[in-house]
Amino acid sequence: MFLDVKDSWPPAPPNQQPEPAPRLTPRRQRIVMVILAINLLMLLIGPLAGSSVIEGLVQAFR
């Protein structure tokens, strides 16, 4: 599906160095960790909440 070649296109200028990735500050690290924690919590709670909503709809229309 993908062709991996050694030469990149378009070719980079000969004297240009790639820029290093910016480092996260401690504040931004905490923000990323909070977002990850919220996503993991939703990953655990989501199926439980979804099943209770479905169960409630089934009981309501019964």
Short mmCIF file of C-alpha atoms in Angstrom, two decimals:
data_model
loop_
_atom_site.label_atom_id
_atom_site.label_comp_id
_atom_site.label_asym_id
_atom_site.label_seq_id
_atom_site.Cartn_x
_atom_site.Cartn_y
_atom_site.Cartn_z
CA MET A 1 0.00 0.00 0.00
CA PHE A 2 2.82 2.42 0.86
CA LEU A 3 6.21 2.65 -0.85
CA ASP A 4 9.08 3.35 1.50
CA VAL A 5 12.03 4.91 -0.30
CA LYS A 6 15.28 6.27 1.07
CA ASP A 7 15.06 9.58 -0.78
CA SER A 8 12.37 11.94 0.44
CA TRP A 9 10.46 14.13 -1.94
CA PRO A 10 10.71 17.02 -2.28
CA PRO A 11 14.39 16.94 -1.37
CA ALA A 12 15.34 18.95 1.69
CA PRO A 13 17.78 21.82 1.31
CA PRO A 14 21.33 20.56 1.99
CA ASN A 15 22.11 22.80 5.01
CA GLN A 16 18.74 22.68 6.77
CA GLN A 17 18.53 20.67 9.98
CA PRO A 18 15.15 19.40 11.19
CA GLU A 19 13.72 21.37 14.09
CA PRO A 20 13.63 19.49 17.40
CA ALA A 21 10.21 18.72 18.82
CA PRO A 22 9.17 21.22 21.51
CA ARG A 23 9.28 19.96 25.09
CA LEU A 24 6.18 20.11 27.25
CA THR A 25 6.24 22.38 30.25
CA PRO A 26 5.23 20.86 33.60
CA ARG A 27 1.85 22.64 33.37
CA ARG A 28 1.18 21.20 29.93
CA GLN A 29 2.26 17.75 31.12
CA ARG A 30 -0.37 17.94 33.89
CA ILE A 31 -3.01 19.01 31.36
CA VAL A 32 -2.18 16.05 29.11
CA MET A 33 -2.30 13.68 32.09
CA VAL A 34 -5.72 15.03 33.18
CA ILE A 35 -7.08 14.61 29.66
CA LEU A 36 -5.74 11.05 29.52
CA ALA A 37 -7.26 10.26 32.91
CA ILE A 38 -10.66 11.61 31.81
CA ASN A 39 -10.51 9.57 28.61
CA LEU A 40 -9.61 6.39 30.51
CA LEU A 41 -12.44 7.03 32.95
CA MET A 42 -14.90 7.46 30.09
CA LEU A 43 -13.55 4.27 28.52
CA LEU A 44 -14.46 2.38 31.70
CA ILE A 45 -17.76 4.13 32.47
CA GLY A 46 -19.08 4.40 28.91
CA PRO A 47 -20.14 0.78 28.41
CA LEU A 48 -21.86 0.71 31.81
CA ALA A 49 -23.78 3.91 31.11
CA GLY A 50 -24.67 2.76 27.60
CA SER A 51 -26.00 -0.57 28.80
CA SER A 52 -28.13 1.06 31.50
CA VAL A 53 -29.66 3.45 28.95
CA ILE A 54 -30.50 0.54 26.65
CA GLU A 55 -31.96 -1.40 29.58
CA GLY A 56 -34.05 1.62 30.58
CA LEU A 57 -35.41 2.00 27.04
CA VAL A 58 -36.29 -1.69 26.91
CA GLN A 59 -38.14 -1.42 30.21
CA ALA A 60 -39.91 1.79 29.15
CA PHE A 61 -41.33 0.24 26.00
CA ARG A 62 -42.23 -3.08 27.59
#
